[in-house]
Short mmCIF file of C-alpha atoms and ligand atoms in Angstrom, two decimals:
data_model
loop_
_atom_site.label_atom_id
_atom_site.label_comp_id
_atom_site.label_asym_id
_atom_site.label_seq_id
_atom_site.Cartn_x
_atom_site.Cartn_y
_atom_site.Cartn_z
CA UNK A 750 -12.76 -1.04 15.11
CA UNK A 751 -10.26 -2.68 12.61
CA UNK A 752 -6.86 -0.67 11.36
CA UNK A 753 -5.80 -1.75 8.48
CA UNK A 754 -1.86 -0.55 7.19
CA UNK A 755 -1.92 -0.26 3.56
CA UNK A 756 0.33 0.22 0.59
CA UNK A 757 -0.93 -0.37 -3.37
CA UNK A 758 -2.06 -3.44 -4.89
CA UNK A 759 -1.83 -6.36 -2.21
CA UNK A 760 -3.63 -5.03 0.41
CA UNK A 761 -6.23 -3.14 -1.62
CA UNK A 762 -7.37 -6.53 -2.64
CA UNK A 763 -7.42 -7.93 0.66
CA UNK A 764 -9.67 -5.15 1.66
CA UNK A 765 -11.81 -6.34 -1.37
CA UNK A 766 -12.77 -9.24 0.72
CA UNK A 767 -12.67 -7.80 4.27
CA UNK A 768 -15.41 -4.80 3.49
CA UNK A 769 -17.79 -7.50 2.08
CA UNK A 770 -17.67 -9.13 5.56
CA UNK A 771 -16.94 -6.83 7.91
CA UNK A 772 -19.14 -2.92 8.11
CA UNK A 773 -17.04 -0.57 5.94
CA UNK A 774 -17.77 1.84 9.10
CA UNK A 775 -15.82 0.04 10.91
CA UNK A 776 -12.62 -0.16 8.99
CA UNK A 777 -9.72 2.87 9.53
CA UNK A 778 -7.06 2.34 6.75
CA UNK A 779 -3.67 3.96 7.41
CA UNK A 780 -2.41 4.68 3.58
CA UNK A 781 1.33 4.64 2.83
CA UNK A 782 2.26 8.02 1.72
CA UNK A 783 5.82 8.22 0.24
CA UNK A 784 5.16 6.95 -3.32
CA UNK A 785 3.89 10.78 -3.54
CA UNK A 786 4.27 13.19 -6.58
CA UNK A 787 3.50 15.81 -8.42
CA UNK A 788 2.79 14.66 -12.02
CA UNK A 789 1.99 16.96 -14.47
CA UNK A 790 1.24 19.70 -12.34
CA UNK A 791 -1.25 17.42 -10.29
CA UNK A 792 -0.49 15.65 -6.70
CA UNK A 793 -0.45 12.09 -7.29
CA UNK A 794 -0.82 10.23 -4.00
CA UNK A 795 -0.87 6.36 -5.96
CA UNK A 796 -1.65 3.95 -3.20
CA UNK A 797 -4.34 6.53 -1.35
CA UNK A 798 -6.22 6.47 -4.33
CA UNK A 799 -6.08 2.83 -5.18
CA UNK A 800 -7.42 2.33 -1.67
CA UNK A 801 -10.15 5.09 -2.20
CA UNK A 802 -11.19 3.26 -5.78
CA UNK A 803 -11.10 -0.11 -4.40
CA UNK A 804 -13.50 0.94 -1.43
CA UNK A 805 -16.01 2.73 -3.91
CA UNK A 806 -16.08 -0.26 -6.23
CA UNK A 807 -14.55 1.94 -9.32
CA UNK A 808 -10.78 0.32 -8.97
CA UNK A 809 -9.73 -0.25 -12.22
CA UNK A 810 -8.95 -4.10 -11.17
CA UNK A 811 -6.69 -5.14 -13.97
CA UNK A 812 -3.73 -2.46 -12.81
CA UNK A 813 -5.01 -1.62 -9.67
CA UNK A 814 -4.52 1.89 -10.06
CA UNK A 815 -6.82 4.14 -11.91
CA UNK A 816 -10.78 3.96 -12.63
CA UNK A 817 -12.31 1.08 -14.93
CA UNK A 818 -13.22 1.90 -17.71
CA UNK A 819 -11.42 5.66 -17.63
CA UNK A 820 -10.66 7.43 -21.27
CA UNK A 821 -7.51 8.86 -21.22
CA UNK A 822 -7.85 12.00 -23.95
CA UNK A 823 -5.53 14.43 -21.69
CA UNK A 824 -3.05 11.16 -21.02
CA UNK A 825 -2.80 10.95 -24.68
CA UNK A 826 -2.79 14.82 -26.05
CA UNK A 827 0.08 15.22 -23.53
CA UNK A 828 2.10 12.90 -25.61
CA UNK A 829 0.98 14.84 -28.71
CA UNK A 830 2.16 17.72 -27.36
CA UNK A 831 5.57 16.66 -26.01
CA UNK A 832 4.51 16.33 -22.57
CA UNK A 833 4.30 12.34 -22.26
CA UNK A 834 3.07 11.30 -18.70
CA UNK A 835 5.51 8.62 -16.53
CA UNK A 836 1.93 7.24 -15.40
CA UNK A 837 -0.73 6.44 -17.62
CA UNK A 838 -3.78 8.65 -16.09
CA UNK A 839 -7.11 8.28 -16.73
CA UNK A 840 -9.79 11.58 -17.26
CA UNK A 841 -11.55 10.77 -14.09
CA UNK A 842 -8.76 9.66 -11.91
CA UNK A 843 -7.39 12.68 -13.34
CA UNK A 844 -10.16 15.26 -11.75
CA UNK A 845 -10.12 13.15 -8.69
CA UNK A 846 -5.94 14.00 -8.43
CA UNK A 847 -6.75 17.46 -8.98
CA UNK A 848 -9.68 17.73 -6.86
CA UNK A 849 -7.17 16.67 -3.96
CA UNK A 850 -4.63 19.04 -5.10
CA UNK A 851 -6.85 21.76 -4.89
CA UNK A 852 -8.64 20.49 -1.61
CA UNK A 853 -4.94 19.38 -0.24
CA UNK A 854 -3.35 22.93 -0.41
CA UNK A 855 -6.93 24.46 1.12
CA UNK A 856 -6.86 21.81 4.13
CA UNK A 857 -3.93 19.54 4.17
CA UNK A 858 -3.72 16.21 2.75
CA UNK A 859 -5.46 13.99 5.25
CA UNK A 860 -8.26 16.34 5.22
CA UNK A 861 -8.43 16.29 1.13
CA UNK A 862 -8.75 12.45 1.26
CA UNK A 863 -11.61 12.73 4.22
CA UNK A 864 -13.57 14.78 1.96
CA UNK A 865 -13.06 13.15 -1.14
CA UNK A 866 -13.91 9.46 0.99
CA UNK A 867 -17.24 10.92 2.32
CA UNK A 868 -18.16 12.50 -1.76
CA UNK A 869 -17.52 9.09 -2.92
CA UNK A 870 -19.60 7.49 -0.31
CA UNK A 871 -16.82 5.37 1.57
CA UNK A 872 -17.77 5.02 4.87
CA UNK A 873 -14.65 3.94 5.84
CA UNK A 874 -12.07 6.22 7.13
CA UNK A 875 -8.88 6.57 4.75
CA UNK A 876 -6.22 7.69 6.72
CA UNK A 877 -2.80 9.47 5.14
CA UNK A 878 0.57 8.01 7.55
CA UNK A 879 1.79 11.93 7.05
CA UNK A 880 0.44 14.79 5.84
CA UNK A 881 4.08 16.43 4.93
CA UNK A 882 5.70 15.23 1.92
CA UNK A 883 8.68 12.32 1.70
CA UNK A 884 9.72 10.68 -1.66
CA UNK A 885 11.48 7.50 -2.02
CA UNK A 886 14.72 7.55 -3.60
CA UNK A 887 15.75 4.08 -5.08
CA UNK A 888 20.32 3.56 -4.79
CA UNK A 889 20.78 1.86 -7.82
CA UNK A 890 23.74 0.87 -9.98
CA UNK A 891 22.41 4.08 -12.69
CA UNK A 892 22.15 6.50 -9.67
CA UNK A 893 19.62 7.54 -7.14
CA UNK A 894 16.09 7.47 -8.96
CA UNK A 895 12.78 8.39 -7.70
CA UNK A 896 10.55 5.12 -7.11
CA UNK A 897 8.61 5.28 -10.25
CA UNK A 898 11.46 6.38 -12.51
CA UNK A 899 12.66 3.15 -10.90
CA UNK A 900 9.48 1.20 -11.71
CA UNK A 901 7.81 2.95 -14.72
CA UNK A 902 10.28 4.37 -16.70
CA UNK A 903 13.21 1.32 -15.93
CA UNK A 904 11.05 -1.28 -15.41
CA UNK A 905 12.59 -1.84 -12.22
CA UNK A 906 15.90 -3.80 -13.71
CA UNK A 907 18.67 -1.69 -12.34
CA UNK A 908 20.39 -3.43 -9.50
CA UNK A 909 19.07 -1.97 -6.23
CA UNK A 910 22.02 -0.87 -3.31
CA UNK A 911 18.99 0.29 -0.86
CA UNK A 912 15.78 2.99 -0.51
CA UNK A 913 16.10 5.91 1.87
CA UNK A 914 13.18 8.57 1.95
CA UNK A 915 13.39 11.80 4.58
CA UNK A 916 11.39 11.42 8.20
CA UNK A 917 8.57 12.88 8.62
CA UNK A 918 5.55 13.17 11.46
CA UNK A 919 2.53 10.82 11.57
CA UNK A 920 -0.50 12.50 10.45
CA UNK A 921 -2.87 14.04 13.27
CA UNK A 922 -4.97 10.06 14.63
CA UNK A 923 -2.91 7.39 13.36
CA UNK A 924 -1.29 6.47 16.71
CA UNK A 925 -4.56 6.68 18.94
CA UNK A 926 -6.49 5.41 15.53
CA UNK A 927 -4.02 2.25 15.81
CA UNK A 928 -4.19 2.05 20.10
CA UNK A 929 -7.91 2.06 19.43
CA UNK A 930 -8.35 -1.09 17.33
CA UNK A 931 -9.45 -4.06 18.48
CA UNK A 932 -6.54 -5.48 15.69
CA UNK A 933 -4.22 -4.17 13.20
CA UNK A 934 -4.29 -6.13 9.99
CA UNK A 935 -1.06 -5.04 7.89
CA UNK A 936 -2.12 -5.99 4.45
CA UNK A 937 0.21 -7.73 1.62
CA UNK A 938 1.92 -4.76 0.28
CA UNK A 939 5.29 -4.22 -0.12
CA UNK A 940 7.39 -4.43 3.59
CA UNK A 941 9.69 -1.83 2.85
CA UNK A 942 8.50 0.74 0.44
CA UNK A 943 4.85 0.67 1.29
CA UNK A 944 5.04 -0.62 5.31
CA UNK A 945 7.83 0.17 6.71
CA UNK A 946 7.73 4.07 5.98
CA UNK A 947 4.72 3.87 8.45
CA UNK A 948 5.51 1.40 10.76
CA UNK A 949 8.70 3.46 11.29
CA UNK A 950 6.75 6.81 11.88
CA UNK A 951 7.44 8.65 15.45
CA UNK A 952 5.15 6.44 17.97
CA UNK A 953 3.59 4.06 15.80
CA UNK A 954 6.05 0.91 16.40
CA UNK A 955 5.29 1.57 20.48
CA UNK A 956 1.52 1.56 19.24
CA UNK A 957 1.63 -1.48 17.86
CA UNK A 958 3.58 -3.58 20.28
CA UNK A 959 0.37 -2.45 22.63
CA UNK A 960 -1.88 -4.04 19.79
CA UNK A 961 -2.76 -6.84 18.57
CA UNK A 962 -1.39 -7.09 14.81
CA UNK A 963 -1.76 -9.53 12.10
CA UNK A 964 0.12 -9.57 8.94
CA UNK A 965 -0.45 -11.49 5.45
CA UNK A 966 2.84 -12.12 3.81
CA UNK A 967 3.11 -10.52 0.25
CA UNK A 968 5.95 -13.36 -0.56
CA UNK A 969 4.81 -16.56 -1.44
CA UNK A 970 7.95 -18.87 -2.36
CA UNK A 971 10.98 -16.76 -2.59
CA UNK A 972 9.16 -13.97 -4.85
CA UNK A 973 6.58 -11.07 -4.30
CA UNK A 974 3.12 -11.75 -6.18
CA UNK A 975 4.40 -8.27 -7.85
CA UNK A 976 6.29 -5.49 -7.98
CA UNK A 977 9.97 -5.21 -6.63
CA UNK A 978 9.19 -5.81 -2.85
CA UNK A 979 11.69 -8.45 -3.33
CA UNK A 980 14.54 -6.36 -4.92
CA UNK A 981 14.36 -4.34 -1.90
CA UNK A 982 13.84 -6.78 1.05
CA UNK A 983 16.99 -8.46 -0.66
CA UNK A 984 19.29 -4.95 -0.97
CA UNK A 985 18.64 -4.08 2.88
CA UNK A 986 20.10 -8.42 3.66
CA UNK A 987 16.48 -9.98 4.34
CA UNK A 988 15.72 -13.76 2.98
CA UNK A 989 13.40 -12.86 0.05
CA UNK A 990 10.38 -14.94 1.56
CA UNK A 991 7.39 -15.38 4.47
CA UNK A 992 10.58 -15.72 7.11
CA UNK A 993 12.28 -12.67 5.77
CA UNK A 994 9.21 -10.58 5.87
CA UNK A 995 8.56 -12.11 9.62
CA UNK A 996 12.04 -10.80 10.61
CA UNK A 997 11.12 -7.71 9.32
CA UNK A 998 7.57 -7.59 11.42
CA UNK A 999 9.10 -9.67 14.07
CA UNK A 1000 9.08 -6.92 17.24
CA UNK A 1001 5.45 -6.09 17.39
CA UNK A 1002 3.71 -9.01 14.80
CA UNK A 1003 1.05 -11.05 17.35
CA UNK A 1004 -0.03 -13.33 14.04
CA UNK A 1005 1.23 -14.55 10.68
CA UNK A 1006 -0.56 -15.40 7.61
CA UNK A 1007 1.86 -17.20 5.38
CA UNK A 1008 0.45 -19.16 1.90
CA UNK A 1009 0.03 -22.96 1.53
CA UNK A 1010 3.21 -23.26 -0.89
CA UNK A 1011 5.13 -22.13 2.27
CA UNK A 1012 4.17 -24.28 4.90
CA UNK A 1013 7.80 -25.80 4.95
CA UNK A 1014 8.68 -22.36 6.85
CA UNK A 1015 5.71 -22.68 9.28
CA UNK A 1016 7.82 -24.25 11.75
CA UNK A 1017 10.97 -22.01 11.39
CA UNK A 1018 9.16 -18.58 11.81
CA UNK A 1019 7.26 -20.22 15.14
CA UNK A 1020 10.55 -19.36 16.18
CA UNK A 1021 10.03 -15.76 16.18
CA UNK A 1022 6.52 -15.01 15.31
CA UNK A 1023 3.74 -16.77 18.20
CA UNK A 1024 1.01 -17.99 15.84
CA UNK A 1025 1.57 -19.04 12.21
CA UNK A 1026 -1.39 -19.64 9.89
CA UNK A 1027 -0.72 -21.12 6.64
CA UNK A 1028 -4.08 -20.34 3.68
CA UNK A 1029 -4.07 -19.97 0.40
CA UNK A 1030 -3.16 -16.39 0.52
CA UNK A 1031 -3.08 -15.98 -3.37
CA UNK A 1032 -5.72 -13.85 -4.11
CA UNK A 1033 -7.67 -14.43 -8.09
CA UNK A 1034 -11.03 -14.17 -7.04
CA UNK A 1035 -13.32 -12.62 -4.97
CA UNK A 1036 -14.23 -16.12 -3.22
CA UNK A 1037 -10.60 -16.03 -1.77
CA UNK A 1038 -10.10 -12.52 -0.81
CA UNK A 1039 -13.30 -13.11 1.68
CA UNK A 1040 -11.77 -16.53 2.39
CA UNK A 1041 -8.49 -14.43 3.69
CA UNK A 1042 -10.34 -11.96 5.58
CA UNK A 1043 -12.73 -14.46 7.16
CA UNK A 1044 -9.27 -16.60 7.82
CA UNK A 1045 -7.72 -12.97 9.41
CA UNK A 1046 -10.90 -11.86 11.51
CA UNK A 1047 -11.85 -15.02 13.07
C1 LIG B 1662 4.01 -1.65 -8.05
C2 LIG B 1662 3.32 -2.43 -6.96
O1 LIG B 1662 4.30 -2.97 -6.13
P1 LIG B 1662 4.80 -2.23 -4.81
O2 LIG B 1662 4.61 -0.74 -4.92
O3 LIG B 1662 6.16 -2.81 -4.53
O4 LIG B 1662 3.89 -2.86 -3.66
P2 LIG B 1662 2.47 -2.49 -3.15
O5 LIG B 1662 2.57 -2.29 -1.69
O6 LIG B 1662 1.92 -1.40 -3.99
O7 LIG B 1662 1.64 -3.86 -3.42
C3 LIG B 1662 2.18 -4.89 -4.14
C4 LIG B 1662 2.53 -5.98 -3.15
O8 LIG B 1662 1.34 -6.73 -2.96
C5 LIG B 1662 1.66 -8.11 -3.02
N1 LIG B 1662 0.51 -8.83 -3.58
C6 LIG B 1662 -0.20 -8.48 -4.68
N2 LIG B 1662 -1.18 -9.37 -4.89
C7 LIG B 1662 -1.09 -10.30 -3.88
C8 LIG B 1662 -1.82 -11.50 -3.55
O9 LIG B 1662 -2.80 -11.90 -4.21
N3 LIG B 1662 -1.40 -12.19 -2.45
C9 LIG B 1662 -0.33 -11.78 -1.68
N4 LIG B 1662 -0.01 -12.55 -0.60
N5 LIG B 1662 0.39 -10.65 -1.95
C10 LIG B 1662 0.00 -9.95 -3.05
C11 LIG B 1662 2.84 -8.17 -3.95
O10 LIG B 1662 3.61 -9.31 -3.67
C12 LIG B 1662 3.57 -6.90 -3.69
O11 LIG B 1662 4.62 -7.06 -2.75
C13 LIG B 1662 2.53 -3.56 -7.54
O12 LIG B 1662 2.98 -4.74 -7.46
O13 LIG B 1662 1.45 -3.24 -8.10
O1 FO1 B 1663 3.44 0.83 -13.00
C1 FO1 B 1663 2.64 1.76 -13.15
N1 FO1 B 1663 1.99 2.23 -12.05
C2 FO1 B 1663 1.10 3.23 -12.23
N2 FO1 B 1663 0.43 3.67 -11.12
C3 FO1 B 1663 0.54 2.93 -9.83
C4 FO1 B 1663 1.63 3.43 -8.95
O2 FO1 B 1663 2.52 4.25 -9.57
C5 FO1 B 1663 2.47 2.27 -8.40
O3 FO1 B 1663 2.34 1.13 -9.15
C6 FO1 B 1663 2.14 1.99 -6.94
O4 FO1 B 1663 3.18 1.26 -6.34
C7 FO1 B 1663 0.91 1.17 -6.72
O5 FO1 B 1663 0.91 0.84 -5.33
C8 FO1 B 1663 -0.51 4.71 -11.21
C9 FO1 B 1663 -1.17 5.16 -10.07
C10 FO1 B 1663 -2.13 6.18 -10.21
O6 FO1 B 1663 -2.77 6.63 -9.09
C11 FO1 B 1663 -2.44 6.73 -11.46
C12 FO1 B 1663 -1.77 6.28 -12.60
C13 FO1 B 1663 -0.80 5.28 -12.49
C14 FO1 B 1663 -0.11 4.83 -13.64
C15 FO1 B 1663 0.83 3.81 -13.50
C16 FO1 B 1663 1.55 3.31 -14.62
O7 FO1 B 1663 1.39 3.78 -15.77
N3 FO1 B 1663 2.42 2.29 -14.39
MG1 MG B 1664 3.13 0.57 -4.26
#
């Protein structure tokens, strides 16, 4: 059995690749939780349901969030009537948010997303890090803003001082879910707003120094792919490439992937990670995201 740590965007499209190689039934992914909100009345849990979406082949693959191909009537007569949405949401990923709402405050949030995987068909097990709720709060030079005030609304341009976000308890079977893999594979998502706030759950560092864990480095040169993974790696004083996000991983990491345009750092982060693998890690197509998982389950 594979675990699989998960934020939005990067790692979603890794598992793209993996669940075309490897049984779906065999895959647990552990879902970062505290890009959470209510929106409109309805509980938007953003990198849960990219991850649900990209494992029933209706990820709208262009934003990765949202369903291809969605309308988005409500979206737009909220504007009409004064109410304009921060996030652009589609009809159908709209009934899916409030399908979990309503299931979530029935059952519980990891619960919701079990029943709304086995609906959709997933066989895969989707996995909340917490069933209470945390928010990110982004320090910036304009004031503490909630993460997508910080990435929506200002585009993330406002100079960054840190991220802080209240501790909370792993949800019921992520530690045993993580001490019975075979391997963790912690996707390319963002280290500190999408990883960290799970790696640094009660338990689940301890679990994975007892496991064997791979990573894929979201930086390739001294950017992120996307988003503002390296706005924050840089406010908390890590390099803003592969060997930052290795010092980051660096107490429980087993196994590196780090992209061909980065090989120069191979040697360095030897130093403090034992295997380095350097593949395009880039992910356009299809062809490479199994490439990288074949690469990652060898
Ligand atoms: C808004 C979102 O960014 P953010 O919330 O900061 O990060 P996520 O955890 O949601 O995922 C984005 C993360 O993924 C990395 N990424 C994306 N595509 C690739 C790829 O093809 N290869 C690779 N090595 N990493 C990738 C990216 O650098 C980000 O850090 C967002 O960007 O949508
Ligand atoms: O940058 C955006 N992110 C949007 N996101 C993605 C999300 O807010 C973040 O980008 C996450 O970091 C993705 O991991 C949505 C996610 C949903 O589940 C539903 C709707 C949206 C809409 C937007 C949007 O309009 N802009
Ligand atoms: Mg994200």
């Amino acid at each position: 059995m594979i675990a699989i740590l998960s934020g939005g965007t990067g790692t979603p499209k890794l598992i793209q690749g993996i669940k075309n190689i490897h049984s779906p039934s065999d895959l647990n992914i552990i879902v970062n939780t505290v890009e959470n909100d209510y929106f409109s009345g309805v509980y938007v849990a953003a990198d849960i349901d990219t991850v649900l979406y990209t494992l029933a082949d209706i990820i709208n693959d262009e934003t990765w969030y949202g369903i291809k191909g969605d309308t988005f009537f409500t979206n737009e007569s909220l504007e009409k009537l004064d109410c304009p949405e921060l996030l652009r949401i589609g009809d159908q990923d709209r009934a899916t948010k409030i399908q979990k709402t309503i299931l979530m405050e029935k059952y519980g949030l990891s619960k919701a997303v079990d029943i709304q995987r086995k609906k959709m068909g997933i066989e895969s097990k989707v996995i909340p890090m917490s069933d209470e709720h945390s928010e990110i709060i982004v320090k910036t030079d304009i004031g503490h803003l909630k993460f997508h005030e910080f990435l929506i609304k200002h585009q993330t341009k406002p100079k960054v001082f840190g991220i802080e976000y209240t501790d909370i308890n792993p949800s019921s079977n992520i530690i045993e879910t993580i001490e019975n893999s075979e391997m963790v594979i912690i996707g390319p998502s963002n280290p500190i707003t999408s990883i960290l706030p799970i790696v640094n759950l009660e338990g689940v560092e301890k679990a994975l120094k007892n496991s064997y864990v791979v990573a894929v480095s979201p930086i390739i040169g001294d950017n992120p792919v996307s988003g503002p993974a390296g706005k924050f790696m840089g406010s908390m004083g890590y390099e803003v490439s592969s060997f930052g996000v290795a010092s980051i991983y660096k107490s429980f990491l087993d196994k590196f992937v780090i992209d061909v345009v980065d090989t120069k750092l191979k040697n360095n982060i030897e130093n403090i990670i034992e295997e380095v693998l350097v593949t395009n890690t880039n992910m356009k197509t299809i062809s490479d995201k199994e490439e990288l998982a074949r690469i990652l389950l060898e």
